[in-house]
């Protein structure tokens, strides 16, 4: 197991995977670990749908890309460009050995009578889901797997809910793809630390 700080520094988004999948027990072990993330009130408002069934995955991705295509047409994007984008998007998800849909449920979060505090509570829910997902990316990397976070479900929540028959309280937030890496992304640059922080002494 590599050093924790080294894991933090070397994790990268991996979008190309080898054909082999990850055994279900290992996926469960990674999900078990990621839920220890800090989260609002310990309400644990995150839910994970692990899609291992190829037909179901195809149905989901086809429905989502059909929806995406409509949005692109409305944006006035040319037919050729749309075709390229859709093919690229489909390939990415269909070739990923494991596809996880991360959802937020507000059921066990606090409820406020006013919109402003309810909005804050919703943000806390979203932050809590994001925290577990960052854990998942780090755990996958530490275990030698590759992972990537995709925002696609945020843009087609109704489609995701319908195809996967999710409970009405589930709010799809992200896809996480997982697999054995088949690429080594080049080093990435980050903004200088001094641009991101302000020390008040
Ligand atoms: C909220 C969020 C949404 C993201 N959505 C996408 C996405 O839709 N497609 C994609 O290729 N990568 C997506 N990513 C991955 C980022 O592009 C990636 O983390 C960023 O470029 C930094 O690269 P690194 O993860 O290799 O350090 C997303 C990451 C986050 C945290």
PDB file of C-alpha atoms and ligand atoms in Angstrom:
ATOM      1  CA  UNK A   1       0.000   0.000   0.000  1.00  0.00           C
ATOM      2  CA  UNK A   2       1.635   3.317  -1.025  1.00  0.00           C
ATOM      3  CA  UNK A   3       2.094   6.147   1.457  1.00  0.00           C
ATOM      4  CA  UNK A   4      -1.146   8.131   1.977  1.00  0.00           C
ATOM      5  CA  UNK A   5       0.364  11.477   0.979  1.00  0.00           C
ATOM      6  CA  UNK A   6       1.809   9.872  -2.140  1.00  0.00           C
ATOM      7  CA  UNK A   7      -1.697   8.566  -2.965  1.00  0.00           C
ATOM      8  CA  UNK A   8      -3.069  12.104  -2.654  1.00  0.00           C
ATOM      9  CA  UNK A   9      -0.407  13.514  -4.935  1.00  0.00           C
ATOM     10  CA  UNK A  10      -0.371  10.852  -7.619  1.00  0.00           C
ATOM     11  CA  UNK A  11      -4.107  10.200  -8.129  1.00  0.00           C
ATOM     12  CA  UNK A  12      -5.250  11.097 -11.621  1.00  0.00           C
ATOM     13  CA  UNK A  13      -8.509  10.662 -13.496  1.00  0.00           C
ATOM     14  CA  UNK A  14      -8.296   7.467 -15.525  1.00  0.00           C
ATOM     15  CA  UNK A  15     -10.650   7.207 -18.498  1.00  0.00           C
ATOM     16  CA  UNK A  16      -9.206   4.226 -20.415  1.00  0.00           C
ATOM     17  CA  UNK A  17      -9.445   0.774 -18.899  1.00  0.00           C
ATOM     18  CA  UNK A  18      -8.305  -2.731 -19.697  1.00  0.00           C
ATOM     19  CA  UNK A  19     -11.102  -5.188 -20.576  1.00  0.00           C
ATOM     20  CA  UNK A  20     -10.898  -7.132 -17.295  1.00  0.00           C
ATOM     21  CA  UNK A  21     -13.443  -6.149 -14.676  1.00  0.00           C
ATOM     22  CA  UNK A  22     -13.054  -5.766 -10.922  1.00  0.00           C
ATOM     23  CA  UNK A  23     -14.452  -8.560  -8.701  1.00  0.00           C
ATOM     24  CA  UNK A  24     -17.679  -7.584  -6.925  1.00  0.00           C
ATOM     25  CA  UNK A  25     -16.117  -8.155  -3.477  1.00  0.00           C
ATOM     26  CA  UNK A  26     -13.386  -5.597  -4.198  1.00  0.00           C
ATOM     27  CA  UNK A  27     -15.938  -3.034  -5.439  1.00  0.00           C
ATOM     28  CA  UNK A  28     -17.920  -3.569  -2.227  1.00  0.00           C
ATOM     29  CA  UNK A  29     -14.779  -3.217  -0.123  1.00  0.00           C
ATOM     30  CA  UNK A  30     -13.985   0.122  -1.795  1.00  0.00           C
ATOM     31  CA  UNK A  31     -17.560   1.377  -1.287  1.00  0.00           C
ATOM     32  CA  UNK A  32     -17.454   0.216   2.327  1.00  0.00           C
ATOM     33  CA  UNK A  33     -14.326   2.302   2.924  1.00  0.00           C
ATOM     34  CA  UNK A  34     -15.482   5.417   1.083  1.00  0.00           C
ATOM     35  CA  UNK A  35     -18.566   5.830   3.292  1.00  0.00           C
ATOM     36  CA  UNK A  36     -16.315   6.677   6.273  1.00  0.00           C
ATOM     37  CA  UNK A  37     -16.003  10.173   4.796  1.00  0.00           C
ATOM     38  CA  UNK A  38     -16.962  13.168   6.904  1.00  0.00           C
ATOM     39  CA  UNK A  39     -20.592  14.021   6.140  1.00  0.00           C
ATOM     40  CA  UNK A  40     -23.233  16.405   7.406  1.00  0.00           C
ATOM     41  CA  UNK A  41     -24.782  15.289  10.750  1.00  0.00           C
ATOM     42  CA  UNK A  42     -23.521  11.782   9.928  1.00  0.00           C
ATOM     43  CA  UNK A  43     -26.766  11.554   7.935  1.00  0.00           C
ATOM     44  CA  UNK A  44     -24.873   9.629   5.223  1.00  0.00           C
ATOM     45  CA  UNK A  45     -27.060  10.972   2.402  1.00  0.00           C
ATOM     46  CA  UNK A  46     -25.081   9.111  -0.285  1.00  0.00           C
ATOM     47  CA  UNK A  47     -26.366   6.100  -2.183  1.00  0.00           C
ATOM     48  CA  UNK A  48     -24.444   4.088  -4.778  1.00  0.00           C
ATOM     49  CA  UNK A  49     -25.908   2.113  -7.658  1.00  0.00           C
ATOM     50  CA  UNK A  50     -23.322  -0.291  -9.061  1.00  0.00           C
ATOM     51  CA  UNK A  51     -24.156  -1.277 -12.636  1.00  0.00           C
ATOM     52  CA  UNK A  52     -22.535  -4.564 -13.589  1.00  0.00           C
ATOM     53  CA  UNK A  53     -25.274  -5.726 -15.991  1.00  0.00           C
ATOM     54  CA  UNK A  54     -24.138  -4.905 -19.537  1.00  0.00           C
ATOM     55  CA  UNK A  55     -27.638  -4.706 -21.019  1.00  0.00           C
ATOM     56  CA  UNK A  56     -28.819  -2.337 -18.317  1.00  0.00           C
ATOM     57  CA  UNK A  57     -25.700  -0.214 -18.778  1.00  0.00           C
ATOM     58  CA  UNK A  58     -26.374  -0.038 -22.541  1.00  0.00           C
ATOM     59  CA  UNK A  59     -29.997   0.976 -21.954  1.00  0.00           C
ATOM     60  CA  UNK A  60     -28.939   3.689 -19.513  1.00  0.00           C
ATOM     61  CA  UNK A  61     -26.179   5.121 -21.710  1.00  0.00           C
ATOM     62  CA  UNK A  62     -28.378   5.018 -24.839  1.00  0.00           C
ATOM     63  CA  UNK A  63     -31.180   6.870 -23.042  1.00  0.00           C
ATOM     64  CA  UNK A  64     -28.794   9.434 -21.576  1.00  0.00           C
ATOM     65  CA  UNK A  65     -27.006  10.114 -24.846  1.00  0.00           C
ATOM     66  CA  UNK A  66     -30.366  10.474 -26.669  1.00  0.00           C
ATOM     67  CA  UNK A  67     -31.208  13.170 -24.145  1.00  0.00           C
ATOM     68  CA  UNK A  68     -27.729  14.734 -24.540  1.00  0.00           C
ATOM     69  CA  UNK A  69     -28.200  14.759 -28.324  1.00  0.00           C
ATOM     70  CA  UNK A  70     -31.441  16.745 -27.932  1.00  0.00           C
ATOM     71  CA  UNK A  71     -29.633  19.328 -25.762  1.00  0.00           C
ATOM     72  CA  UNK A  72     -26.820  19.648 -28.319  1.00  0.00           C
ATOM     73  CA  UNK A  73     -29.328  20.090 -31.162  1.00  0.00           C
ATOM     74  CA  UNK A  74     -31.072  22.802 -29.172  1.00  0.00           C
ATOM     75  CA  UNK A  75     -27.662  24.473 -28.679  1.00  0.00           C
ATOM     76  CA  UNK A  76     -27.289  24.590 -32.480  1.00  0.00           C
ATOM     77  CA  UNK A  77     -24.313  22.205 -32.608  1.00  0.00           C
ATOM     78  CA  UNK A  78     -23.705  20.735 -36.081  1.00  0.00           C
ATOM     79  CA  UNK A  79     -24.781  17.146 -36.884  1.00  0.00           C
ATOM     80  CA  UNK A  80     -21.196  15.981 -37.458  1.00  0.00           C
ATOM     81  CA  UNK A  81     -19.985  17.413 -34.155  1.00  0.00           C
ATOM     82  CA  UNK A  82     -22.967  15.925 -32.321  1.00  0.00           C
ATOM     83  CA  UNK A  83     -22.181  12.507 -33.806  1.00  0.00           C
ATOM     84  CA  UNK A  84     -18.556  12.773 -32.644  1.00  0.00           C
ATOM     85  CA  UNK A  85     -19.508  13.883 -29.127  1.00  0.00           C
ATOM     86  CA  UNK A  86     -22.158  11.187 -28.709  1.00  0.00           C
ATOM     87  CA  UNK A  87     -19.920   8.379 -30.000  1.00  0.00           C
ATOM     88  CA  UNK A  88     -17.105   9.518 -27.690  1.00  0.00           C
ATOM     89  CA  UNK A  89     -19.429   9.739 -24.701  1.00  0.00           C
ATOM     90  CA  UNK A  90     -21.018   6.319 -25.349  1.00  0.00           C
ATOM     91  CA  UNK A  91     -17.656   4.611 -25.814  1.00  0.00           C
ATOM     92  CA  UNK A  92     -16.300   6.050 -22.591  1.00  0.00           C
ATOM     93  CA  UNK A  93     -19.098   4.712 -20.436  1.00  0.00           C
ATOM     94  CA  UNK A  94     -19.769   1.447 -22.268  1.00  0.00           C
ATOM     95  CA  UNK A  95     -16.088   0.487 -22.172  1.00  0.00           C
ATOM     96  CA  UNK A  96     -15.730   1.187 -18.457  1.00  0.00           C
ATOM     97  CA  UNK A  97     -15.789  -2.185 -16.651  1.00  0.00           C
ATOM     98  CA  UNK A  98     -17.632  -0.734 -13.650  1.00  0.00           C
ATOM     99  CA  UNK A  99     -20.115   2.121 -13.670  1.00  0.00           C
ATOM    100  CA  UNK A 100     -21.369   3.539 -10.380  1.00  0.00           C
ATOM    101  CA  UNK A 101     -24.150   6.104 -10.108  1.00  0.00           C
ATOM    102  CA  UNK A 102     -23.749   8.246  -7.003  1.00  0.00           C
ATOM    103  CA  UNK A 103     -26.984   9.697  -5.666  1.00  0.00           C
ATOM    104  CA  UNK A 104     -27.986  12.127  -2.961  1.00  0.00           C
ATOM    105  CA  UNK A 105     -31.035  11.543  -0.813  1.00  0.00           C
ATOM    106  CA  UNK A 106     -32.264  14.322   1.452  1.00  0.00           C
ATOM    107  CA  UNK A 107     -34.524  11.929   3.401  1.00  0.00           C
ATOM    108  CA  UNK A 108     -32.358  11.784   6.559  1.00  0.00           C
ATOM    109  CA  UNK A 109     -31.041  15.330   6.316  1.00  0.00           C
ATOM    110  CA  UNK A 110     -32.523  18.156   8.386  1.00  0.00           C
ATOM    111  CA  UNK A 111     -35.610  19.913   7.079  1.00  0.00           C
ATOM    112  CA  UNK A 112     -36.268  23.640   7.433  1.00  0.00           C
ATOM    113  CA  UNK A 113     -39.468  25.589   6.852  1.00  0.00           C
ATOM    114  CA  UNK A 114     -37.621  28.369   4.979  1.00  0.00           C
ATOM    115  CA  UNK A 115     -35.992  28.145   1.534  1.00  0.00           C
ATOM    116  CA  UNK A 116     -32.682  29.716   2.504  1.00  0.00           C
ATOM    117  CA  UNK A 117     -31.784  27.215   5.247  1.00  0.00           C
ATOM    118  CA  UNK A 118     -33.164  24.367   3.148  1.00  0.00           C
ATOM    119  CA  UNK A 119     -30.826  25.429   0.337  1.00  0.00           C
ATOM    120  CA  UNK A 120     -27.869  25.303   2.764  1.00  0.00           C
ATOM    121  CA  UNK A 121     -28.940  21.842   3.899  1.00  0.00           C
ATOM    122  CA  UNK A 122     -29.133  20.710   0.268  1.00  0.00           C
ATOM    123  CA  UNK A 123     -25.606  22.028  -0.348  1.00  0.00           C
ATOM    124  CA  UNK A 124     -24.414  20.096   2.710  1.00  0.00           C
ATOM    125  CA  UNK A 125     -25.947  16.985   1.191  1.00  0.00           C
ATOM    126  CA  UNK A 126     -24.156  17.571  -2.107  1.00  0.00           C
ATOM    127  CA  UNK A 127     -20.882  18.240  -0.253  1.00  0.00           C
ATOM    128  CA  UNK A 128     -21.313  15.008   1.703  1.00  0.00           C
ATOM    129  CA  UNK A 129     -21.770  12.965  -1.482  1.00  0.00           C
ATOM    130  CA  UNK A 130     -18.729  14.669  -3.023  1.00  0.00           C
ATOM    131  CA  UNK A 131     -16.627  13.815   0.034  1.00  0.00           C
ATOM    132  CA  UNK A 132     -17.351  10.094  -0.324  1.00  0.00           C
ATOM    133  CA  UNK A 133     -16.594  10.249  -4.033  1.00  0.00           C
ATOM    134  CA  UNK A 134     -13.199  11.822  -3.444  1.00  0.00           C
ATOM    135  CA  UNK A 135     -12.550   8.995  -0.954  1.00  0.00           C
ATOM    136  CA  UNK A 136     -13.585   6.486  -3.605  1.00  0.00           C
ATOM    137  CA  UNK A 137     -11.180   7.953  -6.184  1.00  0.00           C
ATOM    138  CA  UNK A 138      -8.338   7.839  -3.653  1.00  0.00           C
ATOM    139  CA  UNK A 139      -9.144   4.307  -2.471  1.00  0.00           C
ATOM    140  CA  UNK A 140      -9.285   3.080  -6.078  1.00  0.00           C
ATOM    141  CA  UNK A 141      -5.898   4.656  -6.780  1.00  0.00           C
ATOM    142  CA  UNK A 142      -4.389   3.262  -3.575  1.00  0.00           C
ATOM    143  CA  UNK A 143      -5.592  -0.218  -4.605  1.00  0.00           C
ATOM    144  CA  UNK A 144      -4.021   0.138  -8.067  1.00  0.00           C
ATOM    145  CA  UNK A 145      -7.297   0.763  -9.925  1.00  0.00           C
ATOM    146  CA  UNK A 146      -8.235   3.727 -12.084  1.00  0.00           C
ATOM    147  CA  UNK A 147     -11.339   5.860 -11.657  1.00  0.00           C
ATOM    148  CA  UNK A 148     -12.969   8.946 -13.098  1.00  0.00           C
ATOM    149  CA  UNK A 149     -15.786  11.191 -11.909  1.00  0.00           C
ATOM    150  CA  UNK A 150     -18.308  12.252 -14.568  1.00  0.00           C
ATOM    151  CA  UNK A 151     -21.054  14.842 -14.168  1.00  0.00           C
ATOM    152  CA  UNK A 152     -23.382  13.361 -16.859  1.00  0.00           C
ATOM    153  CA  UNK A 153     -26.132  12.122 -14.443  1.00  0.00           C
ATOM    154  CA  UNK A 154     -26.582  15.673 -13.117  1.00  0.00           C
ATOM    155  CA  UNK A 155     -27.753  16.712 -16.587  1.00  0.00           C
ATOM    156  CA  UNK A 156     -30.196  13.836 -17.081  1.00  0.00           C
ATOM    157  CA  UNK A 157     -31.484  12.944 -13.598  1.00  0.00           C
ATOM    158  CA  UNK A 158     -34.974  11.918 -14.732  1.00  0.00           C
ATOM    159  CA  UNK A 159     -33.599   9.606 -17.403  1.00  0.00           C
ATOM    160  CA  UNK A 160     -31.240   7.950 -14.890  1.00  0.00           C
ATOM    161  CA  UNK A 161     -34.047   7.526 -12.344  1.00  0.00           C
ATOM    162  CA  UNK A 162     -36.434   6.087 -14.896  1.00  0.00           C
ATOM    163  CA  UNK A 163     -34.073   3.579 -16.507  1.00  0.00           C
ATOM    164  CA  UNK A 164     -32.685   2.362 -13.161  1.00  0.00           C
ATOM    165  CA  UNK A 165     -36.058   2.552 -11.443  1.00  0.00           C
ATOM    166  CA  UNK A 166     -34.591   4.524  -8.534  1.00  0.00           C
ATOM    167  CA  UNK A 167     -36.580   5.598  -5.459  1.00  0.00           C
ATOM    168  CA  UNK A 168     -38.139   9.029  -5.903  1.00  0.00           C
ATOM    169  CA  UNK A 169     -35.882  10.625  -3.226  1.00  0.00           C
ATOM    170  CA  UNK A 170     -32.675   9.693  -5.075  1.00  0.00           C
ATOM    171  CA  UNK A 171     -31.017  12.613  -6.863  1.00  0.00           C
ATOM    172  CA  UNK A 172     -28.381  11.368  -9.336  1.00  0.00           C
ATOM    173  CA  UNK A 173     -25.162  13.356  -8.865  1.00  0.00           C
ATOM    174  CA  UNK A 174     -22.347  11.664 -10.732  1.00  0.00           C
ATOM    175  CA  UNK A 175     -20.950   8.603 -12.457  1.00  0.00           C
ATOM    176  CA  UNK A 176     -17.799   7.016 -11.187  1.00  0.00           C
ATOM    177  CA  UNK A 177     -16.129   4.675 -13.676  1.00  0.00           C
ATOM    178  CA  UNK A 178     -13.712   2.102 -12.321  1.00  0.00           C
ATOM    179  CA  UNK A 179     -11.322  -0.364 -13.856  1.00  0.00           C
ATOM    180  CA  UNK A 180      -7.750  -1.433 -14.388  1.00  0.00           C
ATOM    181  CA  UNK A 181      -5.876   1.558 -15.878  1.00  0.00           C
ATOM    182  CA  UNK A 182      -4.949   1.377 -19.556  1.00  0.00           C
ATOM    183  CA  UNK A 183      -3.372   4.823 -19.700  1.00  0.00           C
ATOM    184  CA  UNK A 184      -0.827   6.860 -17.774  1.00  0.00           C
ATOM    185  CA  UNK A 185      -1.893  10.497 -17.899  1.00  0.00           C
ATOM    186  CA  UNK A 186       0.990  12.964 -18.156  1.00  0.00           C
ATOM    187  CA  UNK A 187       1.816  15.086 -15.103  1.00  0.00           C
ATOM    188  CA  UNK A 188      -0.822  17.729 -14.488  1.00  0.00           C
ATOM    189  CA  UNK A 189      -0.231  21.329 -13.528  1.00  0.00           C
ATOM    190  CA  UNK A 190      -2.063  22.930 -10.627  1.00  0.00           C
ATOM    191  CA  UNK A 191      -2.510  26.615  -9.922  1.00  0.00           C
ATOM    192  CA  UNK A 192       0.219  28.066  -7.702  1.00  0.00           C
ATOM    193  CA  UNK A 193      -0.689  27.645  -4.040  1.00  0.00           C
ATOM    194  CA  UNK A 194      -0.349  31.379  -3.425  1.00  0.00           C
ATOM    195  CA  UNK A 195      -3.190  31.995  -5.917  1.00  0.00           C
ATOM    196  CA  UNK A 196      -5.498  29.785  -3.870  1.00  0.00           C
ATOM    197  CA  UNK A 197      -4.854  30.817  -0.310  1.00  0.00           C
ATOM    198  CA  UNK A 198      -4.736  33.875   1.843  1.00  0.00           C
ATOM    199  CA  UNK A 199      -2.997  33.738   5.199  1.00  0.00           C
ATOM    200  CA  UNK A 200      -4.233  36.241   7.721  1.00  0.00           C
ATOM    201  CA  UNK A 201      -1.530  36.788  10.356  1.00  0.00           C
TER     202      UNK A 201
HETATM  203  C1  LIG B   1     -17.469  17.445 -10.013  1.00  0.00           C
HETATM  204  C2  LIG B   1     -16.595  16.833 -11.067  1.00  0.00           C
HETATM  205  C3  LIG B   1     -17.124  16.611 -12.332  1.00  0.00           C
HETATM  206  C4  LIG B   1     -16.336  16.017 -13.334  1.00  0.00           C
HETATM  207  N1  LIG B   1     -16.902  15.732 -14.547  1.00  0.00           N
HETATM  208  C5  LIG B   1     -16.148  15.174 -15.512  1.00  0.00           C
HETATM  209  C6  LIG B   1     -16.738  14.846 -16.764  1.00  0.00           C
HETATM  210  O1  LIG B   1     -17.949  15.007 -16.972  1.00  0.00           O
HETATM  211  N2  LIG B   1     -15.941  14.328 -17.720  1.00  0.00           N
HETATM  212  C7  LIG B   1     -14.594  14.082 -17.508  1.00  0.00           C
HETATM  213  O2  LIG B   1     -13.924  13.604 -18.431  1.00  0.00           O
HETATM  214  N3  LIG B   1     -14.010  14.364 -16.318  1.00  0.00           N
HETATM  215  C8  LIG B   1     -14.750  14.905 -15.311  1.00  0.00           C
HETATM  216  N4  LIG B   1     -14.188  15.174 -14.087  1.00  0.00           N
HETATM  217  C9  LIG B   1     -12.750  14.905 -13.861  1.00  0.00           C
HETATM  218  C10 LIG B   1     -11.946  16.213 -13.973  1.00  0.00           C
HETATM  219  O3  LIG B   1     -11.891  16.608 -15.320  1.00  0.00           O
HETATM  220  C11 LIG B   1     -10.521  15.998 -13.391  1.00  0.00           C
HETATM  221  O4  LIG B   1     -10.629  15.650 -12.037  1.00  0.00           O
HETATM  222  C12 LIG B   1      -9.680  17.268 -13.534  1.00  0.00           C
HETATM  223  O5  LIG B   1      -9.429  17.576 -14.881  1.00  0.00           O
HETATM  224  C13 LIG B   1      -8.337  17.124 -12.823  1.00  0.00           C
HETATM  225  O6  LIG B   1      -7.628  16.009 -13.324  1.00  0.00           O
HETATM  226  P1  LIG B   1      -7.195  14.804 -12.355  1.00  0.00           P
HETATM  227  O7  LIG B   1      -8.438  14.195 -11.756  1.00  0.00           O
HETATM  228  O8  LIG B   1      -6.464  13.825 -13.228  1.00  0.00           O
HETATM  229  O9  LIG B   1      -6.323  15.356 -11.274  1.00  0.00           O
HETATM  230  C14 LIG B   1     -14.961  15.709 -13.064  1.00  0.00           C
HETATM  231  C15 LIG B   1     -14.451  15.918 -11.768  1.00  0.00           C
HETATM  232  C16 LIG B   1     -15.255  16.455 -10.790  1.00  0.00           C
HETATM  233  C17 LIG B   1     -14.692  16.617  -9.380  1.00  0.00           C
END
